[in-house]
Short mmCIF file of C-alpha atoms in Angstrom, two decimals:
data_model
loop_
_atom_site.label_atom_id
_atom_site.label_comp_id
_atom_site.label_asym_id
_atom_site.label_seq_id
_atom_site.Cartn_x
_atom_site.Cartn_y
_atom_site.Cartn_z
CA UNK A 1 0.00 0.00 0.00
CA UNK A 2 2.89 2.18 0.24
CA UNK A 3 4.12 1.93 -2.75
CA UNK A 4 1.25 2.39 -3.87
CA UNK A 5 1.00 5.95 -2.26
CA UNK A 6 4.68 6.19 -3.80
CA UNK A 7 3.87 5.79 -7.24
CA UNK A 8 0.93 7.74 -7.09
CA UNK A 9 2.79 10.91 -5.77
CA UNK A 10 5.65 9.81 -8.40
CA UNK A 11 2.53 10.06 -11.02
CA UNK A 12 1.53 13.63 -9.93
CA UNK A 13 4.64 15.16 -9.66
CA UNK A 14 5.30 13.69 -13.77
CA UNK A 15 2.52 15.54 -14.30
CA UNK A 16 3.35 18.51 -12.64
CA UNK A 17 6.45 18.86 -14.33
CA UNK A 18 5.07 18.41 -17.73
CA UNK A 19 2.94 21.22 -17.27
CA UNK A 20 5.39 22.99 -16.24
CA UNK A 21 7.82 22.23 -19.59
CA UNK A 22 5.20 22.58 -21.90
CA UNK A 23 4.27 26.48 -20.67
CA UNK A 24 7.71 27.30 -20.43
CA UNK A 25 9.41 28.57 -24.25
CA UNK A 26 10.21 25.72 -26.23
CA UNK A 27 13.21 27.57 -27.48
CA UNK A 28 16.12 28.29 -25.53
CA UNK A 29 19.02 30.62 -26.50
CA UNK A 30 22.82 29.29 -26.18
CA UNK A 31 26.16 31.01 -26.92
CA UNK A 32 24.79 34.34 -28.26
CA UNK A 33 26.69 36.62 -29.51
CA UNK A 34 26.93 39.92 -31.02
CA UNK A 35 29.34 42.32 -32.30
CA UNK A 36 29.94 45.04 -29.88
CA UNK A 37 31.41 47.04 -32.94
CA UNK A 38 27.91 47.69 -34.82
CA UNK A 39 26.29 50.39 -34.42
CA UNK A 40 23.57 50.33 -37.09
CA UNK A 41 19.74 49.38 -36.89
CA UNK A 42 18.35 47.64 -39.36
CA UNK A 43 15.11 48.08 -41.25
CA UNK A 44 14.79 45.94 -44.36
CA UNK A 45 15.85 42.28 -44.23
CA UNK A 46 16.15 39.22 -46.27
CA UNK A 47 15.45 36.34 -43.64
CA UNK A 48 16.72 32.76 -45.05
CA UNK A 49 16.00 29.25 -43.72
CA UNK A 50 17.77 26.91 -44.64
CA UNK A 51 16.55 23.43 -43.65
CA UNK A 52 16.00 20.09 -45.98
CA UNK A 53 12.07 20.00 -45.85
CA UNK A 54 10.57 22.81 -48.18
CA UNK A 55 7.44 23.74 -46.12
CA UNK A 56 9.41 24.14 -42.97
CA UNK A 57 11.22 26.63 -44.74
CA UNK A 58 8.48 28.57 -46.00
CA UNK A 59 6.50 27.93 -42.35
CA UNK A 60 9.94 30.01 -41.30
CA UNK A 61 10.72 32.56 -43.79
CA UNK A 62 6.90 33.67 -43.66
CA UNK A 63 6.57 33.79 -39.79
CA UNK A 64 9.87 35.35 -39.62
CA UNK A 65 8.59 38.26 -41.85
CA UNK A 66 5.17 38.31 -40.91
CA UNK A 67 6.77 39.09 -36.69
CA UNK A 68 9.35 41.59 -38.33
CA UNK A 69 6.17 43.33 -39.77
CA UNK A 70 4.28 43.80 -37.05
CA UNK A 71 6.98 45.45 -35.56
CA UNK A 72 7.57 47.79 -38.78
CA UNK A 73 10.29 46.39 -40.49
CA UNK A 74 10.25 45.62 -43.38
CA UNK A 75 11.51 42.11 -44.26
CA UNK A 76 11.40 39.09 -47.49
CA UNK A 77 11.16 35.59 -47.41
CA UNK A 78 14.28 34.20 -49.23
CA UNK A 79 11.71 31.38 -50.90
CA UNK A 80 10.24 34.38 -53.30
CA UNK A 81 12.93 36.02 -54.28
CA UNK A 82 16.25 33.37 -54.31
CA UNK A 83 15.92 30.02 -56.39
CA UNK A 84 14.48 27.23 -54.75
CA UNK A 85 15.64 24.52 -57.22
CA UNK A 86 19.36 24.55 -56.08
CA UNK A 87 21.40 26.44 -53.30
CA UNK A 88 21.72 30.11 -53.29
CA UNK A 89 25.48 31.18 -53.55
CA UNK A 90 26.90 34.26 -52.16
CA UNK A 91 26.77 36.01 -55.81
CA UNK A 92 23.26 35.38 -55.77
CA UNK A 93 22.33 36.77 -52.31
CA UNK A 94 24.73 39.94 -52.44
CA UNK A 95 23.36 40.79 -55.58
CA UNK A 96 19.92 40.32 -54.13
CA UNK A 97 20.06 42.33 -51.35
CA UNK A 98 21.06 45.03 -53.51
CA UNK A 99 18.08 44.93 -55.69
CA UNK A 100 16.13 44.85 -52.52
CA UNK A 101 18.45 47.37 -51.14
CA UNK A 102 18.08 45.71 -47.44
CA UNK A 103 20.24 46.05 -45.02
CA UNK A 104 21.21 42.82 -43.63
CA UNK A 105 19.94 38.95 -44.32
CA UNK A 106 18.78 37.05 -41.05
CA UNK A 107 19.86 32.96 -41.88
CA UNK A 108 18.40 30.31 -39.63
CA UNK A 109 20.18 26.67 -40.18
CA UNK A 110 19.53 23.15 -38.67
CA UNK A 111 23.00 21.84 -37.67
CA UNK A 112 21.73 18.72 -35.48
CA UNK A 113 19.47 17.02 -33.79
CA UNK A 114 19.77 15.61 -29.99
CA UNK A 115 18.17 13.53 -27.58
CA UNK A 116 18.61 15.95 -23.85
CA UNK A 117 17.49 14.53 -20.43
CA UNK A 118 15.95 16.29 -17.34
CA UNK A 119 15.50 15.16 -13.78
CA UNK A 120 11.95 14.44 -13.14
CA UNK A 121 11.66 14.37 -8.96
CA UNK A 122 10.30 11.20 -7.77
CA UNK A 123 9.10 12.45 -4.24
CA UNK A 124 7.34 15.45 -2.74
CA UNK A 125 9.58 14.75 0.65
CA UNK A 126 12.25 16.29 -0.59
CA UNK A 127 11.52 19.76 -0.10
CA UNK A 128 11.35 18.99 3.58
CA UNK A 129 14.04 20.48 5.66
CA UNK A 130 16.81 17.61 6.06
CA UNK A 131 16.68 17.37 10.15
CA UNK A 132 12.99 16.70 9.92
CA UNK A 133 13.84 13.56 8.23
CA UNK A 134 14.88 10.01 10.23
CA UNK A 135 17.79 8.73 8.82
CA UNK A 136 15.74 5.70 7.04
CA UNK A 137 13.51 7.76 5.16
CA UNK A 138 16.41 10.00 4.10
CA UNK A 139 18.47 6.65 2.36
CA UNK A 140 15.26 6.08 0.83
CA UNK A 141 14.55 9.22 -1.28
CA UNK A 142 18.15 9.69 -1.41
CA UNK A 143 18.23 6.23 -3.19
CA UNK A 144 15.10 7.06 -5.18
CA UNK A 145 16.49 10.66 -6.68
CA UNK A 146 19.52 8.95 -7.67
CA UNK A 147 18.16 5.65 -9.52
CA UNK A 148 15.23 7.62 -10.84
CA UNK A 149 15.12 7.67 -14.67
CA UNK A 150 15.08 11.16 -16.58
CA UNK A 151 12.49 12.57 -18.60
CA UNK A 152 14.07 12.37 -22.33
CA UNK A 153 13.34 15.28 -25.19
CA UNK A 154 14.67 15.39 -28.71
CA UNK A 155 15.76 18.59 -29.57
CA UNK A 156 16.23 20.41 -33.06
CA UNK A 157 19.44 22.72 -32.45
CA UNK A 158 19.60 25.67 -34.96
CA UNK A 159 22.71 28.32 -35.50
CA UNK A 160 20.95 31.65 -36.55
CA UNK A 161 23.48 34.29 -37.99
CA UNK A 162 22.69 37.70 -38.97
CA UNK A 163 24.66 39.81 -41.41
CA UNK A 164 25.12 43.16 -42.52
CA UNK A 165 24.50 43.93 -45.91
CA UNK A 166 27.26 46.22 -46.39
CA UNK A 167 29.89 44.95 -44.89
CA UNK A 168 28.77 41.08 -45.03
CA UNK A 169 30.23 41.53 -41.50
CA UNK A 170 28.86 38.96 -38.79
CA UNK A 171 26.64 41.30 -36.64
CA UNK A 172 25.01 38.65 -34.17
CA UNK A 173 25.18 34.96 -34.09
CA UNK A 174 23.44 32.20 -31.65
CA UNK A 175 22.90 28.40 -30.95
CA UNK A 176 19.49 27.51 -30.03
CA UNK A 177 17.49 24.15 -28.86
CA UNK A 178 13.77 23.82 -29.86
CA UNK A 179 12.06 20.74 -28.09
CA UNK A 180 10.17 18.94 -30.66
CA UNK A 181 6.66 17.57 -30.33
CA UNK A 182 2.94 18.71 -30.91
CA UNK A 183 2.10 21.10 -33.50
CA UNK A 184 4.73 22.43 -35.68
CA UNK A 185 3.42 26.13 -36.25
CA UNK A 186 3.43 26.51 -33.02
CA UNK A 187 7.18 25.39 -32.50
CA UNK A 188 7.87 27.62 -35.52
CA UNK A 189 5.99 31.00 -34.08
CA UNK A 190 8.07 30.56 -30.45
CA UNK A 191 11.20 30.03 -32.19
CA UNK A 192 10.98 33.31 -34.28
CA UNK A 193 9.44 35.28 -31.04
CA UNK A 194 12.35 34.47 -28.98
CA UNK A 195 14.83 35.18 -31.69
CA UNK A 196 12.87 38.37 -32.54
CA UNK A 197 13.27 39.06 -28.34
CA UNK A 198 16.85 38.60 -28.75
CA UNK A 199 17.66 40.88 -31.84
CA UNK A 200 15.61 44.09 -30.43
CA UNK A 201 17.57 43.20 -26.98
CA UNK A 202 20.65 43.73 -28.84
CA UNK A 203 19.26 46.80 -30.34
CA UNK A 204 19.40 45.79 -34.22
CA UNK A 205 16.35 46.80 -35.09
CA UNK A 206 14.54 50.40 -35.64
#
C-alpha cells in the first residue's frame, strides 16, 4: 500500500512537471553573440531558412517576416525572391540584397538534432528540511532521486546568424534548442518570437 502511495505521488509530480515544460518557451538561447562594434539598426531584411524540408522553410521565412512586420520592419522571405531549385550562392544573395536594397539577411540553419534529459523528482519529501527527516527515510529518497530515470526530449538545435548587408560583416550569431513535439506552427511561431526578443535586446532593429 505504500508503494502504492509512492507511485501515485511519483505520477503527480510527472505531471506537474510536464505542465510545467510545456508552458515554459520551447526555445532556448545558447552562446549568443553579437558584435559590440555595430552600431547600425536595421530596417529591411532578407530572412533565409535553410533546412532540408521545403514547407518548414516557407512555415519560417513567412513567420519570420510576418513578426518583423508587425513590428515595422520591413523584411522578405528568401523562398520568393532566391531560387528554390538549387542552393543560393553568395553572388546570388549579395546581388539580391542590392536589388532589394536591405540592409542585412537574417539565416536560420539546422545543424543537429539531440536527444537531452531532465531530472523528473520522484518524491514530494524532498523539499522537507533535512533534520525533519529520520535517517531511514532519508536513504530512501536519497536512493530514489539517484536511480530515478530522466524525462528524455529530442531537440532540433539551430545556428541563426545575422549579417550586414554592407559589410557582409557577422553582426550577431546564436545556438538555439527547440524541443520537438505537438504542432509544428506553433514550434515555428516561439522560435521566431524568442529570436525576434533577442535581436531588439541587442538593439538591431529600428
Amino acid at each position: 500500500m505504500k508503494e502504492s502511495g509512492i507511485s501515485i505521488k511519483t505520477g503527480a509530480l510527472f505531471l506537474i512537471f510536464l505542465l510545467i515544460i510545456t508552458s515554459c518557451e520551447t526555445t532556448k538561447l545558447k552562446n549568443i553573440w553579437r558584435d559590440s562594434n555595430y552600431s547600425g539598426k536595421m530596417k529591411r531584411v532578407l530572412v533565409i531558412g535553410v533546412f532540408k524540408r521545403t514547407g518548414i522553410k516557407q512555415l519560417f521565412e513567412d513567420e519570420m517576416v510576418k513578426q518583423l512586420e508587425d513590428r515595422g520592419i520591413k523584411a522578405i522571405a528568401g523562398y520568393s525572391v532566391l531560387p528554390t531549385d538549387k542552393e543560393a550562392d553568395k553572388n546570388i544573395i549579395v546581388s539580391t540584397l542590392k536589388k532589394l536594397d536591405a540592409d542585412g539577411v537574417f539565416i536560420a540553419s539546422l545543424v543537429d538534432r539531440e536527444t537531452i534529459e531532465t531530472y523528473v523528482p520522484g518524491d514530494a519529501n524532498y523539499a522537507r528540511p533535512v533534520h525533519h527527516r529520520g535517517m531511514n527515510s532519508y536513504y530512501s529518497n536519497s536512493y530514489r532521486s539517484a536511480y530515478n530515470p530522466g524525462f528524455k526530449q529530442k531537440v532540433a538545435v539551430v545556428e541563426t546568424n545575422l549579417y550586414d548587408s554592407g559589410s557582409e560583416q557577422l553582426v550577431w550569431s546564436a545556438m538555439s534548442q527547440t524541443i520537438l513535439g505537438g504542432n509544428t506552427d506553433v514550434l515555428i511561431r516561439s522560435f521566431v518570437q524568442v529570436m525576434i526578443k533577442d535581436l531588439y535586446k541587442n538593439n538591431l532593429f529600428e
